[in-house]
PDB file of C-alpha atoms and ligand atoms in Angstrom:
ATOM      1  CA  MET A 152       0.000   0.000   0.000  1.00 61.00           C
ATOM      2  CA  VAL A 153       1.323   3.453  -0.912  1.00 63.00           C
ATOM      3  CA  THR A 154       1.429   5.845   2.024  1.00 73.00           C
ATOM      4  CA  HIS A 155       0.083   9.334   1.487  1.00 76.00           C
ATOM      5  CA  PRO A 156       2.877  11.926   1.716  1.00 72.00           C
ATOM      6  CA  LEU A 157       0.895  13.898   4.284  1.00 73.00           C
ATOM      7  CA  ASP A 158       0.781  10.896   6.632  1.00 75.00           C
ATOM      8  CA  SER A 159       4.420  11.422   7.609  1.00 68.00           C
ATOM      9  CA  PRO A 160       4.655  13.333  10.904  1.00 63.00           C
ATOM     10  CA  ALA A 161       4.614  17.116  10.501  1.00 66.00           C
ATOM     11  CA  THR A 162       7.218  19.192  12.298  1.00 60.00           C
ATOM     12  CA  ALA A 163       5.648  20.668  15.420  1.00 61.00           C
ATOM     13  CA  PRO A 164       4.846  24.361  14.924  1.00 64.00           C
ATOM     14  CA  THR A 165       6.750  26.835  17.066  1.00 63.00           C
ATOM     15  CA  ALA A 166       4.484  28.818  19.393  1.00 71.00           C
ATOM     16  CA  GLN A 167       3.977  32.361  18.088  1.00 80.00           C
ATOM     17  CA  PRO A 168       2.702  35.267  20.183  1.00 90.00           C
ATOM     18  CA  ILE A 169      -1.032  35.782  19.663  1.00 96.00           C
ATOM     19  CA  ARG A 170      -1.745  39.403  18.842  1.00 97.00           C
ATOM     20  CA  ASN A 171      -4.774  39.039  16.593  1.00 98.00           C
ATOM     21  CA  VAL A 172      -7.413  36.327  16.561  1.00 98.00           C
ATOM     22  CA  LEU A 173      -9.569  35.736  13.499  1.00 98.00           C
ATOM     23  CA  VAL A 174     -13.077  34.764  14.565  1.00 98.00           C
ATOM     24  CA  PHE A 175     -15.474  32.951  12.227  1.00 98.00           C
ATOM     25  CA  CYS A 176     -19.076  32.996  13.413  1.00 98.00           C
ATOM     26  CA  GLY A 177     -22.655  33.243  12.256  1.00 98.00           C
ATOM     27  CA  SER A 178     -24.290  36.246  10.662  1.00 97.00           C
ATOM     28  CA  ARG A 179     -27.393  34.998  12.493  1.00 98.00           C
ATOM     29  CA  LEU A 180     -27.960  34.708  16.241  1.00 98.00           C
ATOM     30  CA  GLY A 181     -29.066  31.079  16.203  1.00 97.00           C
ATOM     31  CA  ARG A 182     -31.903  29.717  18.353  1.00 97.00           C
ATOM     32  CA  ASP A 183     -29.976  29.170  21.594  1.00 97.00           C
ATOM     33  CA  PRO A 184     -29.478  32.549  23.335  1.00 97.00           C
ATOM     34  CA  ARG A 185     -26.290  31.222  24.978  1.00 97.00           C
ATOM     35  CA  HIS A 186     -24.465  31.638  21.657  1.00 97.00           C
ATOM     36  CA  ALA A 187     -24.959  35.412  21.628  1.00 98.00           C
ATOM     37  CA  THR A 188     -23.954  35.690  25.288  1.00 98.00           C
ATOM     38  CA  GLN A 189     -20.825  33.668  24.641  1.00 98.00           C
ATOM     39  CA  ALA A 190     -19.892  35.639  21.504  1.00 98.00           C
ATOM     40  CA  ALA A 191     -20.069  38.870  23.505  1.00 98.00           C
ATOM     41  CA  GLU A 192     -18.002  37.312  26.331  1.00 98.00           C
ATOM     42  CA  ILE A 193     -15.347  36.342  23.802  1.00 98.00           C
ATOM     43  CA  GLY A 194     -15.268  39.850  22.359  1.00 98.00           C
ATOM     44  CA  ARG A 195     -14.637  41.210  25.865  1.00 98.00           C
ATOM     45  CA  THR A 196     -12.060  38.507  26.636  1.00 98.00           C
ATOM     46  CA  LEU A 197     -10.024  39.385  23.542  1.00 98.00           C
ATOM     47  CA  ALA A 198     -10.176  43.084  24.395  1.00 98.00           C
ATOM     48  CA  LEU A 199      -9.192  42.543  28.052  1.00 98.00           C
ATOM     49  CA  HIS A 200      -6.161  40.513  26.948  1.00 98.00           C
ATOM     50  CA  GLY A 201      -5.060  43.206  24.508  1.00 97.00           C
ATOM     51  CA  VAL A 202      -5.658  40.814  21.602  1.00 98.00           C
ATOM     52  CA  GLY A 203      -7.128  42.263  18.418  1.00 98.00           C
ATOM     53  CA  LEU A 204     -10.281  40.873  16.819  1.00 98.00           C
ATOM     54  CA  ILE A 205     -10.356  40.253  13.090  1.00 98.00           C
ATOM     55  CA  TYR A 206     -13.751  39.232  11.746  1.00 98.00           C
ATOM     56  CA  GLY A 207     -16.153  39.586   8.870  1.00 98.00           C
ATOM     57  CA  GLY A 208     -17.197  43.056  10.046  1.00 97.00           C
ATOM     58  CA  GLY A 209     -20.951  42.493   9.916  1.00 96.00           C
ATOM     59  CA  ALA A 210     -23.224  44.034  12.530  1.00 97.00           C
ATOM     60  CA  LEU A 211     -25.724  41.149  12.396  1.00 97.00           C
ATOM     61  CA  GLY A 212     -25.922  37.893  14.351  1.00 98.00           C
ATOM     62  CA  LEU A 213     -23.000  36.575  16.393  1.00 98.00           C
ATOM     63  CA  MET A 214     -20.645  38.730  14.317  1.00 98.00           C
ATOM     64  CA  GLY A 215     -22.443  41.810  15.587  1.00 98.00           C
ATOM     65  CA  GLU A 216     -22.359  40.559  19.183  1.00 98.00           C
ATOM     66  CA  ILE A 217     -18.634  39.846  19.262  1.00 98.00           C
ATOM     67  CA  GLY A 218     -17.655  43.003  17.377  1.00 98.00           C
ATOM     68  CA  ARG A 219     -19.702  45.393  19.515  1.00 98.00           C
ATOM     69  CA  ALA A 220     -18.582  43.736  22.781  1.00 98.00           C
ATOM     70  CA  ALA A 221     -14.903  43.960  21.804  1.00 98.00           C
ATOM     71  CA  ILE A 222     -15.290  47.607  20.748  1.00 98.00           C
ATOM     72  CA  ALA A 223     -17.164  48.490  23.968  1.00 98.00           C
ATOM     73  CA  ALA A 224     -14.386  46.878  26.040  1.00 98.00           C
ATOM     74  CA  GLY A 225     -11.721  48.979  24.286  1.00 98.00           C
ATOM     75  CA  GLY A 226     -10.374  46.241  22.000  1.00 98.00           C
ATOM     76  CA  HIS A 227      -8.828  46.726  18.588  1.00 98.00           C
ATOM     77  CA  VAL A 228     -11.286  45.497  15.979  1.00 98.00           C
ATOM     78  CA  GLN A 229     -10.697  44.989  12.261  1.00 98.00           C
ATOM     79  CA  GLY A 230     -13.538  44.077   9.938  1.00 98.00           C
ATOM     80  CA  VAL A 231     -13.055  42.719   6.426  1.00 98.00           C
ATOM     81  CA  ILE A 232     -16.176  42.677   4.285  1.00 97.00           C
ATOM     82  CA  PRO A 233     -16.799  42.099   0.594  1.00 97.00           C
ATOM     83  CA  ARG A 234     -18.354  45.052  -1.231  1.00 96.00           C
ATOM     84  CA  PHE A 235     -21.502  43.069  -2.119  1.00 96.00           C
ATOM     85  CA  LEU A 236     -22.160  42.289   1.581  1.00 95.00           C
ATOM     86  CA  LYS A 237     -21.489  45.766   2.978  1.00 92.00           C
ATOM     87  CA  GLU A 238     -25.143  46.740   3.102  1.00 91.00           C
ATOM     88  CA  TRP A 239     -26.667  43.330   3.321  1.00 91.00           C
ATOM     89  CA  GLU A 240     -24.726  42.293   6.416  1.00 91.00           C
ATOM     90  CA  VAL A 241     -24.501  45.912   7.678  1.00 93.00           C
ATOM     91  CA  ALA A 242     -20.792  46.789   8.040  1.00 94.00           C
ATOM     92  CA  GLU A 243     -20.134  47.699  11.699  1.00 95.00           C
ATOM     93  CA  PRO A 244     -19.503  51.481  11.750  1.00 95.00           C
ATOM     94  CA  LEU A 245     -17.467  51.479  14.987  1.00 95.00           C
ATOM     95  CA  CYS A 246     -14.617  49.175  13.903  1.00 97.00           C
ATOM     96  CA  ASP A 247     -11.081  50.608  14.132  1.00 97.00           C
ATOM     97  CA  ASP A 248     -10.533  49.454  10.583  1.00 97.00           C
ATOM     98  CA  MET A 249     -12.935  48.226   7.907  1.00 98.00           C
ATOM     99  CA  THR A 250     -11.429  46.824   4.735  1.00 98.00           C
ATOM    100  CA  VAL A 251     -13.754  46.335   1.791  1.00 97.00           C
ATOM    101  CA  THR A 252     -12.720  43.561  -0.594  1.00 98.00           C
ATOM    102  CA  ASP A 253     -13.894  42.636  -4.074  1.00 97.00           C
ATOM    103  CA  SER A 254     -14.818  39.060  -3.205  1.00 97.00           C
ATOM    104  CA  LEU A 255     -15.367  36.495  -0.464  1.00 96.00           C
ATOM    105  CA  HIS A 256     -12.091  34.860  -1.455  1.00 96.00           C
ATOM    106  CA  ALA A 257     -10.152  38.099  -1.012  1.00 98.00           C
ATOM    107  CA  ARG A 258     -11.852  38.597   2.371  1.00 98.00           C
ATOM    108  CA  LYS A 259     -10.824  35.165   3.606  1.00 97.00           C
ATOM    109  CA  ALA A 260      -7.236  35.535   2.395  1.00 97.00           C
ATOM    110  CA  LEU A 261      -6.804  38.973   3.979  1.00 98.00           C
ATOM    111  CA  MET A 262      -8.327  37.988   7.323  1.00 98.00           C
ATOM    112  CA  PHE A 263      -6.145  34.895   7.402  1.00 98.00           C
ATOM    113  CA  ASP A 264      -2.923  36.805   6.571  1.00 97.00           C
ATOM    114  CA  ARG A 265      -3.532  39.272   9.402  1.00 98.00           C
ATOM    115  CA  CYS A 266      -4.198  36.736  12.182  1.00 98.00           C
ATOM    116  CA  ASP A 267      -2.091  34.600  14.533  1.00 97.00           C
ATOM    117  CA  ALA A 268      -4.852  32.122  15.473  1.00 97.00           C
ATOM    118  CA  ILE A 269      -8.327  31.186  14.301  1.00 98.00           C
ATOM    119  CA  LEU A 270     -11.385  30.692  16.496  1.00 98.00           C
ATOM    120  CA  ALA A 271     -14.639  29.273  15.133  1.00 98.00           C
ATOM    121  CA  LEU A 272     -17.902  29.907  16.990  1.00 98.00           C
ATOM    122  CA  PRO A 273     -21.298  28.539  15.975  1.00 98.00           C
ATOM    123  CA  GLY A 274     -22.455  29.589  12.537  1.00 98.00           C
ATOM    124  CA  GLY A 275     -23.883  28.499   9.225  1.00 98.00           C
ATOM    125  CA  LEU A 276     -22.457  27.622   5.840  1.00 98.00           C
ATOM    126  CA  GLY A 277     -20.166  30.662   5.687  1.00 97.00           C
ATOM    127  CA  THR A 278     -18.600  29.788   9.047  1.00 98.00           C
ATOM    128  CA  LEU A 279     -18.197  26.130   8.060  1.00 98.00           C
ATOM    129  CA  ASP A 280     -16.658  27.066   4.711  1.00 98.00           C
ATOM    130  CA  GLU A 281     -14.159  29.394   6.379  1.00 97.00           C
ATOM    131  CA  LEU A 282     -13.279  26.855   9.079  1.00 98.00           C
ATOM    132  CA  ILE A 283     -12.776  23.982   6.655  1.00 97.00           C
ATOM    133  CA  GLU A 284     -10.615  26.124   4.413  1.00 96.00           C
ATOM    134  CA  VAL A 285      -8.132  27.098   7.146  1.00 97.00           C
ATOM    135  CA  LEU A 286      -8.160  23.542   8.429  1.00 95.00           C
ATOM    136  CA  SER A 287      -7.392  22.138   4.992  1.00 94.00           C
ATOM    137  CA  TRP A 288      -4.560  24.676   4.575  1.00 94.00           C
ATOM    138  CA  ARG A 289      -3.205  23.502   7.926  1.00 94.00           C
ATOM    139  CA  ASN A 290      -3.485  19.899   6.730  1.00 91.00           C
ATOM    140  CA  LEU A 291      -1.543  20.789   3.591  1.00 92.00           C
ATOM    141  CA  ARG A 292       1.110  22.355   5.854  1.00 92.00           C
ATOM    142  CA  LEU A 293       0.601  25.806   4.381  1.00 94.00           C
ATOM    143  CA  HIS A 294       0.492  27.289   7.875  1.00 95.00           C
ATOM    144  CA  ALA A 295       0.813  26.343  11.526  1.00 94.00           C
ATOM    145  CA  LYS A 296      -1.646  28.767  13.113  1.00 96.00           C
ATOM    146  CA  PRO A 297      -3.776  27.286  15.919  1.00 96.00           C
ATOM    147  CA  VAL A 298      -7.411  26.523  15.018  1.00 97.00           C
ATOM    148  CA  TRP A 299      -9.804  26.575  17.980  1.00 97.00           C
ATOM    149  CA  LEU A 300     -13.465  25.610  18.247  1.00 98.00           C
ATOM    150  CA  LEU A 301     -15.775  26.979  20.890  1.00 98.00           C
ATOM    151  CA  GLY A 302     -19.520  26.624  21.181  1.00 96.00           C
ATOM    152  CA  ASP A 303     -22.080  26.123  23.909  1.00 92.00           C
ATOM    153  CA  GLY A 304     -24.424  23.138  23.872  1.00 88.00           C
ATOM    154  CA  ASP A 305     -21.933  20.855  22.154  1.00 93.00           C
ATOM    155  CA  PHE A 306     -22.502  22.767  18.907  1.00 97.00           C
ATOM    156  CA  TRP A 307     -19.386  21.307  17.254  1.00 97.00           C
ATOM    157  CA  ALA A 308     -19.961  17.638  18.202  1.00 96.00           C
ATOM    158  CA  PRO A 309     -21.548  16.638  14.829  1.00 97.00           C
ATOM    159  CA  PHE A 310     -18.778  18.434  12.923  1.00 97.00           C
ATOM    160  CA  LEU A 311     -16.100  16.631  14.944  1.00 96.00           C
ATOM    161  CA  ALA A 312     -17.906  13.333  14.400  1.00 97.00           C
ATOM    162  CA  LEU A 313     -17.854  13.907  10.618  1.00 97.00           C
ATOM    163  CA  MET A 314     -14.139  14.752  10.726  1.00 96.00           C
ATOM    164  CA  ARG A 315     -13.501  11.578  12.759  1.00 96.00           C
ATOM    165  CA  HIS A 316     -15.557   9.582  10.253  1.00 97.00           C
ATOM    166  CA  SER A 317     -13.419  10.924   7.395  1.00 96.00           C
ATOM    167  CA  VAL A 318     -10.233   9.967   9.270  1.00 95.00           C
ATOM    168  CA  ASP A 319     -11.614   6.533  10.238  1.00 96.00           C
ATOM    169  CA  SER A 320     -12.654   5.926   6.621  1.00 97.00           C
ATOM    170  CA  GLY A 321      -9.096   6.544   5.487  1.00 95.00           C
ATOM    171  CA  PHE A 322      -9.784   9.801   3.612  1.00 95.00           C
ATOM    172  CA  ALA A 323      -8.112  12.217   6.003  1.00 93.00           C
ATOM    173  CA  GLY A 324      -4.852  11.929   7.885  1.00 90.00           C
ATOM    174  CA  ILE A 325      -4.927  11.415  11.635  1.00 85.00           C
ATOM    175  CA  ASP A 326      -3.333  14.861  12.001  1.00 86.00           C
ATOM    176  CA  THR A 327      -6.615  16.400  10.843  1.00 90.00           C
ATOM    177  CA  LEU A 328      -8.069  16.022  14.318  1.00 90.00           C
ATOM    178  CA  SER A 329      -4.957  17.099  16.164  1.00 91.00           C
ATOM    179  CA  HIS A 330      -5.012  20.376  14.209  1.00 91.00           C
ATOM    180  CA  LEU A 331      -8.234  21.327  15.939  1.00 94.00           C
ATOM    181  CA  GLU A 332      -8.461  22.277  19.591  1.00 95.00           C
ATOM    182  CA  THR A 333     -11.902  22.344  21.200  1.00 96.00           C
ATOM    183  CA  LEU A 334     -12.124  24.909  24.004  1.00 97.00           C
ATOM    184  CA  ASP A 335     -14.723  24.240  26.647  1.00 94.00           C
ATOM    185  CA  GLY A 336     -15.522  27.871  27.404  1.00 95.00           C
ATOM    186  CA  THR A 337     -14.340  31.441  27.492  1.00 97.00           C
ATOM    187  CA  ASP A 338     -12.016  30.715  30.430  1.00 97.00           C
ATOM    188  CA  ALA A 339     -10.124  28.212  28.298  1.00 97.00           C
ATOM    189  CA  LEU A 340      -9.651  30.904  25.648  1.00 97.00           C
ATOM    190  CA  ALA A 341      -8.521  33.381  28.316  1.00 97.00           C
ATOM    191  CA  ALA A 342      -5.938  30.842  29.522  1.00 96.00           C
ATOM    192  CA  LEU A 343      -4.516  30.463  26.006  1.00 95.00           C
ATOM    193  CA  LEU A 344      -4.348  34.222  25.547  1.00 95.00           C
ATOM    194  CA  SER A 345      -2.577  34.637  28.894  1.00 92.00           C
ATOM    195  CA  ARG A 346       0.267  32.291  27.927  1.00 82.00           C
ATOM    196  CA  PRO A 347       3.594  34.091  27.708  1.00 74.00           C
TER     197      PRO A 347
HETATM  198  P1  AMP B 257     -22.842  32.238   8.133  1.00 86.65           P
HETATM  199  O1  AMP B 257     -22.089  31.364   9.063  1.00 86.65           O
HETATM  200  O2  AMP B 257     -23.426  31.472   6.963  1.00 86.65           O
HETATM  201  O3  AMP B 257     -23.830  33.137   8.796  1.00 86.65           O
HETATM  202  O4  AMP B 257     -21.763  33.187   7.441  1.00 86.65           O
HETATM  203  C1  AMP B 257     -20.743  33.822   8.159  1.00 86.65           C
HETATM  204  C2  AMP B 257     -20.049  34.788   7.221  1.00 86.65           C
HETATM  205  O5  AMP B 257     -19.472  34.062   6.132  1.00 86.65           O
HETATM  206  C3  AMP B 257     -20.985  35.802   6.588  1.00 86.65           C
HETATM  207  O6  AMP B 257     -20.306  37.043   6.465  1.00 86.65           O
HETATM  208  C4  AMP B 257     -21.255  35.219   5.222  1.00 86.65           C
HETATM  209  O7  AMP B 257     -21.586  36.206   4.284  1.00 86.65           O
HETATM  210  C5  AMP B 257     -19.921  34.600   4.895  1.00 86.65           C
HETATM  211  N1  AMP B 257     -20.024  33.534   3.900  1.00 86.65           N
HETATM  212  C6  AMP B 257     -21.118  32.899   3.440  1.00 86.65           C
HETATM  213  N2  AMP B 257     -20.800  31.965   2.520  1.00 86.65           N
HETATM  214  C7  AMP B 257     -19.458  32.011   2.400  1.00 86.65           C
HETATM  215  C8  AMP B 257     -18.497  31.316   1.613  1.00 86.65           C
HETATM  216  N3  AMP B 257     -18.855  30.359   0.741  1.00 86.65           N
HETATM  217  N4  AMP B 257     -17.190  31.640   1.744  1.00 86.65           N
HETATM  218  C9  AMP B 257     -16.818  32.575   2.626  1.00 86.65           C
HETATM  219  N5  AMP B 257     -17.653  33.268   3.401  1.00 86.65           N
HETATM  220  C10 AMP B 257     -18.953  33.005   3.290  1.00 86.65           C
END
């Protein structure tokens, strides 16, 4: 049997200081009100740790909650929004910086370039697309930025089960799962941000 080249062990990434976290999350609030509360808590946590927030820049849904909470707590907030979504998803007027891109692809690339770590909160197809893209880049060894998942009510359990199924079926390397760290709450995020 031929081994896949990506099944050889990857060199462990060196820990980089975390100055800016890219957050992927829903442009809707979702049904469970805990998601909005948690998004706002995370916005405040980033701000209180002096860590910048990079996000899609929309004022709706969980994006709106995290952005406004980080701004209110004195954090540095950068939004990156495609021109065609500026009105539709209501670009947050209070961001320190709002970059308007020509496409979703340009938005994702720019947000990714500017960040030191990625955090995914509950969301819909856009959030899943963004998460899977950075995860697949990590799998292809194009970067070594941490990818964290956080979500109340076991939101990510079905996603993790699908990833495990892909690994168990022999379609994804075992590293796929080790590239993802599930955080069990805002305190766990705070602990990571407090590391020297
Ligand atoms: P959602 O999780 O679907 O609410 O989307 C979160 C953000 O991702 C929103 O700003 C969406 O406009 C955006 N989005 C939706 N679809 C995609 C996609 N295919 N690629 C990148 N971003 C997307």
